Coordinates of C-alpha atoms in Angstrom, one line a residue:
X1 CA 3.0 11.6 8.0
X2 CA 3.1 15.5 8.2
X3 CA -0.6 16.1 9.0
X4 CA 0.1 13.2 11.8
X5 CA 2.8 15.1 13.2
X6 CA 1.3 18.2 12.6
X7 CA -2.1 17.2 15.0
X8 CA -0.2 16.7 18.6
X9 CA 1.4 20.4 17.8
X10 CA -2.3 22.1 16.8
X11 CA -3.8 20.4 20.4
X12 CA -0.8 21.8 22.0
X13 CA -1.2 25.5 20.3
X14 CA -4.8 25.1 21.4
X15 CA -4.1 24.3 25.1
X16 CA -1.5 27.2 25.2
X17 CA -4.3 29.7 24.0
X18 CA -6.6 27.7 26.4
X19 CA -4.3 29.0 29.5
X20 CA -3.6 32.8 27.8
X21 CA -7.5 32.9 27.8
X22 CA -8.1 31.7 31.3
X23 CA -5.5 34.2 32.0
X24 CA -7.2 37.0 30.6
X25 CA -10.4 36.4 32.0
X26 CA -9.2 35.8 35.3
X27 CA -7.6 39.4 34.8
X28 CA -10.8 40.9 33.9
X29 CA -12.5 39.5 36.9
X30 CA -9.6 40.6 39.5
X31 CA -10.1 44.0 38.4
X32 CA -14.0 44.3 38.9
X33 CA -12.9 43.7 42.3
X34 CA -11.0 46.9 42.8
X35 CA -12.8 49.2 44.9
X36 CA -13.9 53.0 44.0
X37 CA -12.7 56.1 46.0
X38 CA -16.0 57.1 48.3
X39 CA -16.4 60.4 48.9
X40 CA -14.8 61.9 52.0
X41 CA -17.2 61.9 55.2
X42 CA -18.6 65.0 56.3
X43 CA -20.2 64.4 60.0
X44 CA -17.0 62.3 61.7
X45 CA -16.9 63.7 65.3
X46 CA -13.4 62.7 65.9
X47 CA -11.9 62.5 62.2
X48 CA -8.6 60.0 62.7
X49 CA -5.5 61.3 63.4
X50 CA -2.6 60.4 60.6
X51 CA 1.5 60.0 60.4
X52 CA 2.8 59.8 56.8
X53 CA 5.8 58.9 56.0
X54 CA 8.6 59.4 52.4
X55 CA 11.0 57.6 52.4
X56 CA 13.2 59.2 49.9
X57 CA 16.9 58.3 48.1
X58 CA 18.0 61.0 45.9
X59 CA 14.6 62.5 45.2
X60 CA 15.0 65.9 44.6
X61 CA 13.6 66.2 41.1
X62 CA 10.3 65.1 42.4
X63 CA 10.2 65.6 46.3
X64 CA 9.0 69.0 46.2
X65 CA 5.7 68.2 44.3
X66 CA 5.0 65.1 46.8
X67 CA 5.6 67.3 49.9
X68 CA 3.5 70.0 48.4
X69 CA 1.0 67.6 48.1
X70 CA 0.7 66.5 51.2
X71 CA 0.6 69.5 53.0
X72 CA -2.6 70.6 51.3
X73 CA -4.7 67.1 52.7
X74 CA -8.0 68.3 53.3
X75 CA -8.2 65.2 55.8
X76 CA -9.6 67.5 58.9
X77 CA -7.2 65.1 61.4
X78 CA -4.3 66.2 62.7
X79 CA -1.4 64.8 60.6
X80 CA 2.2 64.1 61.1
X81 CA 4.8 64.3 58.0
X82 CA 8.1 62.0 58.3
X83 CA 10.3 62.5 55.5
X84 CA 12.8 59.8 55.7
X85 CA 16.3 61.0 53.8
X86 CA 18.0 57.2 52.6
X87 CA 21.1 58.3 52.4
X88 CA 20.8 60.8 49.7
X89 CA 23.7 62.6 47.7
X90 CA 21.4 65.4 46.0
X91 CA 19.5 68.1 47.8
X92 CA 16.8 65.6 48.5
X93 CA 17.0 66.6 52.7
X94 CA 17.8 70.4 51.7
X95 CA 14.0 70.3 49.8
X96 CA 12.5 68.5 52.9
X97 CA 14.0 71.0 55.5
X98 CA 12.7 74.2 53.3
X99 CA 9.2 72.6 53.9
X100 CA 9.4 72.0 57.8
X101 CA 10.9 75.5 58.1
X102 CA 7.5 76.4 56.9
X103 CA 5.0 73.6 58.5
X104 CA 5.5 72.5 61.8
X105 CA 3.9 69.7 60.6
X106 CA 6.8 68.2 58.3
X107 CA 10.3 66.5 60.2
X108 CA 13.1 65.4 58.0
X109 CA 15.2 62.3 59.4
X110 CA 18.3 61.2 57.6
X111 CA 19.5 57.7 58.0
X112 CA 23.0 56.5 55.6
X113 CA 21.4 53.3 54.3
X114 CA 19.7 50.2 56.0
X115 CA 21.6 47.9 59.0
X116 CA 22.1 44.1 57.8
X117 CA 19.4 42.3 57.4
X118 CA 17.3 45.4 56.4
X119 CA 16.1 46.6 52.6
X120 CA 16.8 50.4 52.2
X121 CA 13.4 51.4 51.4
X122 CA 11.6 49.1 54.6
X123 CA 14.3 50.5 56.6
X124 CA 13.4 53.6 55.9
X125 CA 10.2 53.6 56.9
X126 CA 10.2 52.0 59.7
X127 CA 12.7 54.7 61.0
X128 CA 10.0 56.6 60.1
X129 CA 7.1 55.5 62.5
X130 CA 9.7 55.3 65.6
X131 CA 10.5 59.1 64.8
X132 CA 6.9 60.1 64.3
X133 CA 6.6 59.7 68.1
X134 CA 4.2 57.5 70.3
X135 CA 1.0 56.3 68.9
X136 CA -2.1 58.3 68.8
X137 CA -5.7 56.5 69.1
X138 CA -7.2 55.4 66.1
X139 CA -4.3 56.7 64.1
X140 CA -3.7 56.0 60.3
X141 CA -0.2 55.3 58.7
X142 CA 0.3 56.3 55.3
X143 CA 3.1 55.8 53.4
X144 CA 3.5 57.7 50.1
X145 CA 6.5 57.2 47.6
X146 CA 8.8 60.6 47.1
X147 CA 7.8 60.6 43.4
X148 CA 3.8 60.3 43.8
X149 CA 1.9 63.1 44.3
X150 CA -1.6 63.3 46.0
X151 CA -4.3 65.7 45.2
X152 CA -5.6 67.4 48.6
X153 CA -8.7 65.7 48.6
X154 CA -7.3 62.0 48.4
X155 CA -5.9 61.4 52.0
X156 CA -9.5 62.1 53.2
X157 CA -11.0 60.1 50.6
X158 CA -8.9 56.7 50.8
X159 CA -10.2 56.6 54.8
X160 CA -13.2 57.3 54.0
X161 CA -13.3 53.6 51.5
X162 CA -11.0 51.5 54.2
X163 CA -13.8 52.7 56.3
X164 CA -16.9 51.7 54.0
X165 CA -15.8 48.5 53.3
X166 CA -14.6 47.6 56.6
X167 CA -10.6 47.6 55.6
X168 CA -7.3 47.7 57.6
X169 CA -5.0 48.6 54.7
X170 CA -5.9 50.1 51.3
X171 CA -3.9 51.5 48.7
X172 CA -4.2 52.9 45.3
X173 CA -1.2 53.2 42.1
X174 CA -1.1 56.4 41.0
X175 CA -1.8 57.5 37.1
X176 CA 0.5 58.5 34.7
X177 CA 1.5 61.8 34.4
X178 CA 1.1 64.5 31.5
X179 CA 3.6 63.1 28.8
X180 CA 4.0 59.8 30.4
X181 CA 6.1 57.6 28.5
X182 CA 5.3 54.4 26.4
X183 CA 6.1 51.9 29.6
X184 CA 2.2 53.1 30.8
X185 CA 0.7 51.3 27.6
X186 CA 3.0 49.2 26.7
X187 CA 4.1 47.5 30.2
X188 CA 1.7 48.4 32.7
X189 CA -1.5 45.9 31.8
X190 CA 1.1 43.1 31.3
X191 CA 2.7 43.7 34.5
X192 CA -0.5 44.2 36.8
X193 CA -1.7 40.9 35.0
X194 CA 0.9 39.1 36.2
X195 CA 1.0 40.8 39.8
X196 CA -2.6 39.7 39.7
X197 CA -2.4 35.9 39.2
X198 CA -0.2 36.0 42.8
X199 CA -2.1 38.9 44.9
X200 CA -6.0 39.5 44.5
X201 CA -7.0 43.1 44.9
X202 CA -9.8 41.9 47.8
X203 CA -6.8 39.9 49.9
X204 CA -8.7 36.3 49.2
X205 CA -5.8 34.9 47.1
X206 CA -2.8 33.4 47.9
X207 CA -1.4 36.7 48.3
X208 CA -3.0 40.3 49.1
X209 CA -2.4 42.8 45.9
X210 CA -1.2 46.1 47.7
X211 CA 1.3 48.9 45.6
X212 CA 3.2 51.0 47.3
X213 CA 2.8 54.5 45.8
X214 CA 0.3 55.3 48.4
X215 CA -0.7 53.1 50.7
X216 CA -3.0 53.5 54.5
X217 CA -3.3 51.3 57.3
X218 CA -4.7 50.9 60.6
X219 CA -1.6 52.0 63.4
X220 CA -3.4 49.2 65.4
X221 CA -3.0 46.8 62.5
X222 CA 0.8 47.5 62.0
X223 CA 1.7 47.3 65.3
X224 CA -0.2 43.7 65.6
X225 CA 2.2 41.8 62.6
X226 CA 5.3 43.6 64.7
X227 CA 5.4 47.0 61.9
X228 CA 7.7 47.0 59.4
X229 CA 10.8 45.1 61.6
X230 CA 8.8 41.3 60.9
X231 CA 9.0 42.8 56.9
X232 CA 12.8 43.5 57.5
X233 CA 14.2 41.9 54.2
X234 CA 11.6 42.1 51.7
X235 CA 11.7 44.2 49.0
X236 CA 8.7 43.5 47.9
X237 CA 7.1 45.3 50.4
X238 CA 4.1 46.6 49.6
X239 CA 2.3 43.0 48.7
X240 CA 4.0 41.6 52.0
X241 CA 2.7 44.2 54.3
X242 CA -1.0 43.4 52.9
X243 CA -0.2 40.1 53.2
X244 CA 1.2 40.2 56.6
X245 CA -2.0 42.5 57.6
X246 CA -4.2 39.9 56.0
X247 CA -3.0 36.9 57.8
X248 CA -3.1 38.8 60.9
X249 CA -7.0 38.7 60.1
X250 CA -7.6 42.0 58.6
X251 CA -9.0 43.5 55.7
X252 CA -6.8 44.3 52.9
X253 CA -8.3 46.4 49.2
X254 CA -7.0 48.1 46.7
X255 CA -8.8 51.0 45.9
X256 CA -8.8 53.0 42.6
X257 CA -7.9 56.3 43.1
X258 CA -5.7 56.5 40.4
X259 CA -7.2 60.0 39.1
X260 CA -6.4 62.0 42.2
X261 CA -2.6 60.2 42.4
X262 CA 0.2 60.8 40.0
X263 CA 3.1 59.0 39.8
X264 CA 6.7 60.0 37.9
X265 CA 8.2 56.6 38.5
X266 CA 7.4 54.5 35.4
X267 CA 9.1 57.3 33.8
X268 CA 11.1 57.7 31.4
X269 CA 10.5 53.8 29.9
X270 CA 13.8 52.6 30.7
X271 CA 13.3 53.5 34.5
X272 CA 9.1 51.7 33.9
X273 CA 11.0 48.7 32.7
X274 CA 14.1 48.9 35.7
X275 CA 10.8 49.2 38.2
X276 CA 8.9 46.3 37.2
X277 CA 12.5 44.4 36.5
X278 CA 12.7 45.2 40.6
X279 CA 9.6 44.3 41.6
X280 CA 10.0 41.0 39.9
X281 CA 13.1 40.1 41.3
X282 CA 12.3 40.6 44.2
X283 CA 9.0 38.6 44.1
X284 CA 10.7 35.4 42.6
X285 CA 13.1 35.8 45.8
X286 CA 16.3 37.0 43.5
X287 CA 15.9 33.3 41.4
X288 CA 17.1 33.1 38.3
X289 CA 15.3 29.9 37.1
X290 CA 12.4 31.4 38.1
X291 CA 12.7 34.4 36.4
X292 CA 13.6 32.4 33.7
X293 CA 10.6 30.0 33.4
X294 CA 8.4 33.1 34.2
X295 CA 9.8 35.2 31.6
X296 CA 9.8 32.3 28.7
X297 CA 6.2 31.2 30.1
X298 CA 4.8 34.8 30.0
X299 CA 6.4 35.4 26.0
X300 CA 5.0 31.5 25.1
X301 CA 1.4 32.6 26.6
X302 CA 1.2 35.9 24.9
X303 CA 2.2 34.8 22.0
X304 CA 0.2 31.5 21.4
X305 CA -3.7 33.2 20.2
X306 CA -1.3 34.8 16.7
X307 CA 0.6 31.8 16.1
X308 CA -2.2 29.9 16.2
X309 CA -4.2 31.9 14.3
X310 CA -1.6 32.3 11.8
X311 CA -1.0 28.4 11.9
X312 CA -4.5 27.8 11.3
X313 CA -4.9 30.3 8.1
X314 CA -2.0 28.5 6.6
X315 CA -2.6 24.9 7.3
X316 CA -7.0 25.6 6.8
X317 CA -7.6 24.3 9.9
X318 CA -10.5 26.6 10.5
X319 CA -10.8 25.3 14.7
X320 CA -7.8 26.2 15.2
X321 CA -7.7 30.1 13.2
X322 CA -11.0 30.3 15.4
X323 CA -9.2 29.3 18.8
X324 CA -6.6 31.4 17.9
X325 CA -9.0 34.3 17.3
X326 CA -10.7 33.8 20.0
X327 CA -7.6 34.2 22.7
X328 CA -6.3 37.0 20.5
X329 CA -9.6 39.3 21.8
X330 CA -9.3 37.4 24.9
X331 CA -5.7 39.4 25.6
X332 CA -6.9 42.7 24.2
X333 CA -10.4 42.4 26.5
X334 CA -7.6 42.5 29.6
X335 CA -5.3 44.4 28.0
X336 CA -8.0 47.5 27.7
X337 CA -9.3 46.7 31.3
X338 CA -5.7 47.0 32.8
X339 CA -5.4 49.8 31.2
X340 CA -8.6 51.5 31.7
X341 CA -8.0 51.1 35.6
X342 CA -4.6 52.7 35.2
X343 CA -6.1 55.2 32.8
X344 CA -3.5 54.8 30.0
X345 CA -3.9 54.6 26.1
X346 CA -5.8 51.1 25.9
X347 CA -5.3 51.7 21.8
X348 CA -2.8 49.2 21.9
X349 CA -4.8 46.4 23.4
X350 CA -5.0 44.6 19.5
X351 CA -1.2 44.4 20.2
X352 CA -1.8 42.5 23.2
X353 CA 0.2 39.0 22.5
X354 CA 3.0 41.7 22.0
X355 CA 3.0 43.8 24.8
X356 CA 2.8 40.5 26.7
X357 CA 5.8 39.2 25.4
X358 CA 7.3 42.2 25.9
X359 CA 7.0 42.3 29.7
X360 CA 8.2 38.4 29.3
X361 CA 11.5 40.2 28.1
X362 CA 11.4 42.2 31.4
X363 CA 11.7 39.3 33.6
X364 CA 14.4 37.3 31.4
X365 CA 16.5 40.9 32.0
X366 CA 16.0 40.3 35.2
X367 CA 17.0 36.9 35.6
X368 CA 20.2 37.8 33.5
X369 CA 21.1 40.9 35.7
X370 CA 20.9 38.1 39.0
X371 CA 23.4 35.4 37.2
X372 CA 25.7 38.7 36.5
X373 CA 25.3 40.0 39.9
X374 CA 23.7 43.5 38.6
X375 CA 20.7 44.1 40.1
X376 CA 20.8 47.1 41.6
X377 CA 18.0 50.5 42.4
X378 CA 18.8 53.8 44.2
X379 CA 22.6 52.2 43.5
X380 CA 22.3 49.6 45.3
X381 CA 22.3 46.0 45.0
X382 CA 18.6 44.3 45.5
X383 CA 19.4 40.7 46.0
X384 CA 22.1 39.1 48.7

């Protein structure tokens, strides 16, 4: 009677591993299509002219490095700096007006938080295209997060690969910093996995995969899906601009340029883990049930290639140690991909079905913080 009982349970361990392996392979393939940083052209006549934009909210530990940054593009156009000051309480605007009292280039706007109907950081923003002044032809928007920081070559560069490949809006994460915490191994592959399944980094899924730590379009291209106003409530911006841009009929990548881009905000690991726990929320439209299913889904997934394994070496059923095996590398093959592409420690991948479950906890935090009525960044609350 036991062994009956006993076979339904193995064919549903081995359909579980079945979907973490599909999974993992469909990971490995969405990252081959990630495109590299060209080289920055040499012979353009009429090299594009480009308006960046930070919004910032209490940056001042990192704004100073980002602004630096910036101001040493190579990019031969003639660029615009719009440092957008959300309502900050430190010397976040005090850093940005010591750097336009030096560069005529740089202009530091202060707004006290978003209108209704408006997410701080898209607010933000989109302030800071209508005080950039009036178009320029063939202008380039960039919009850089306070707490990344480009190397001079990389504004030059990422044109340079929307141009190769034909694109109205790239972007590219940035890589961790020296003495990055543990959230870079630990909950970066499992989250860019499951950002993956929902956004493809070549725009051809059901949503276009875009991250906001540095990310270029086309002027022309926002103005045509009516800029960042037709965005007004989303938090998950970045994805829904390259969406938007994509629907609109253009030509969305993500690019890897993660070694010339450094980013400070997936540290320490509690604020990695508060970021994802954001982004998440905000993709599953502030649901808690979603969240939910999502978070117990992602730990049942992870963690089905060991228990099956382990269920298989106990019980001898040899097919189903194998299958178990078998989705066990199938993780670590996508964990070590992930997080090759976002050059951090991929000595962890055997830990895989861990990490995974790990992240799973990240959106069950999330989904707990929504019932409770705590979700909150930059201290503010992220859901209505």
């Amino acid at each position: 009677m036991g062994s009956q009982s006993s076979g339904p349970l193995r064919s549903v361990m081995a359909l579980a591993v079945a979907g973490s392996v599909y999974r993992s392979a469909r990971t490995v393939a969405r990252t081959r299509a990630v495109v590299p940083l060209a080289p920055a052209a040499s012979d353009t006549p009429l090299p594009p002219p480009v308006t960046i934009v930070v919004p910032a909210r209490d940056e001042a530990g990192v704004l100073h490095e980002c602004l630096k940054g910036l101001r040493a593009q190579t990019h031969p156009g003639t660029l615009r700096i719009v440092l957008v000051d959300d309502g900050s309480t430190d010397g976040t605007g005090d850093i940005g007006r010591a750097h336009a009292a030096v560069d005529p280039r740089v202009r530091v706007v202060r707004v006290e938080g978003p209108p209704p109907g408006w997410a701080g950081k898209v607010h933000a923003m989109h302030v800071g295209i209508e005080r950039a002044g009036a178009a320029d032809a063939g202008e380039w928007l960039l919009f850089v997060d306070a707490d990344t920081v480009l190397e001079p070559e990389l504004l030059g560069r990422l044109i340079a690969t929307a141009e190769s490949v034909d694109a109205d809006l790239v972007s590219t994460p940035g890589g961790p910093p020296a003495g990055h915490s543990a959230s870079w191994p630990l909950l970066m592959p499992a989250g860019l996995q499951m950002i993956g399944e929902n956004a493809s980094p070549d725009g051809r899924g059901r949503k276009a995969f875009a991250i906001g730590h540095c990310l270029a379009l086309r002027r022309s291209y926002y103005e045509k899906i009516g800029g960042w106003r037709a965005l007004a409530s989303m938090r998950n911006e970045d994805v829904a601009i390259a969406t938007a841009v994509r629907d609109h009929g253009g030509t969305t990548r993500l690019v890897d340029g993660v070694d010339h881009v450094t980013t400070s905000g997936m540290d320490p690991f509690v604020q990695g883990w508060a970021s994802f726990r954001k982004s998440f929320v905000a993709g599953a439209g502030g649901s808690a049930p979603v969240l939910l299913a999502g978070g117990l889904g992602q730990i049942a997934l992870s963690l089905a290639p060991p228990v099956a394994t382990l269920a298989g070496l106990r019980g001898r059923h040899p097919a189903l140690a194998a299958v178990g095996l078998a989705g066990w590398a199938a993780q670590g093959v996508a964990h070590a991909r992930t997080a090759k592409l976002m050059r951090a420690d991929s000595r962890v991948a055997p830990l895989a079905p861990l990490t995974g479950a790990l992240f799973g906890g990240v959106l069950l935090d999330g989904a707990a913080r929504v019932v409770r009525g705590t979700v909150r960044w930059k201290g503010r609350r992220t859901t209505s």
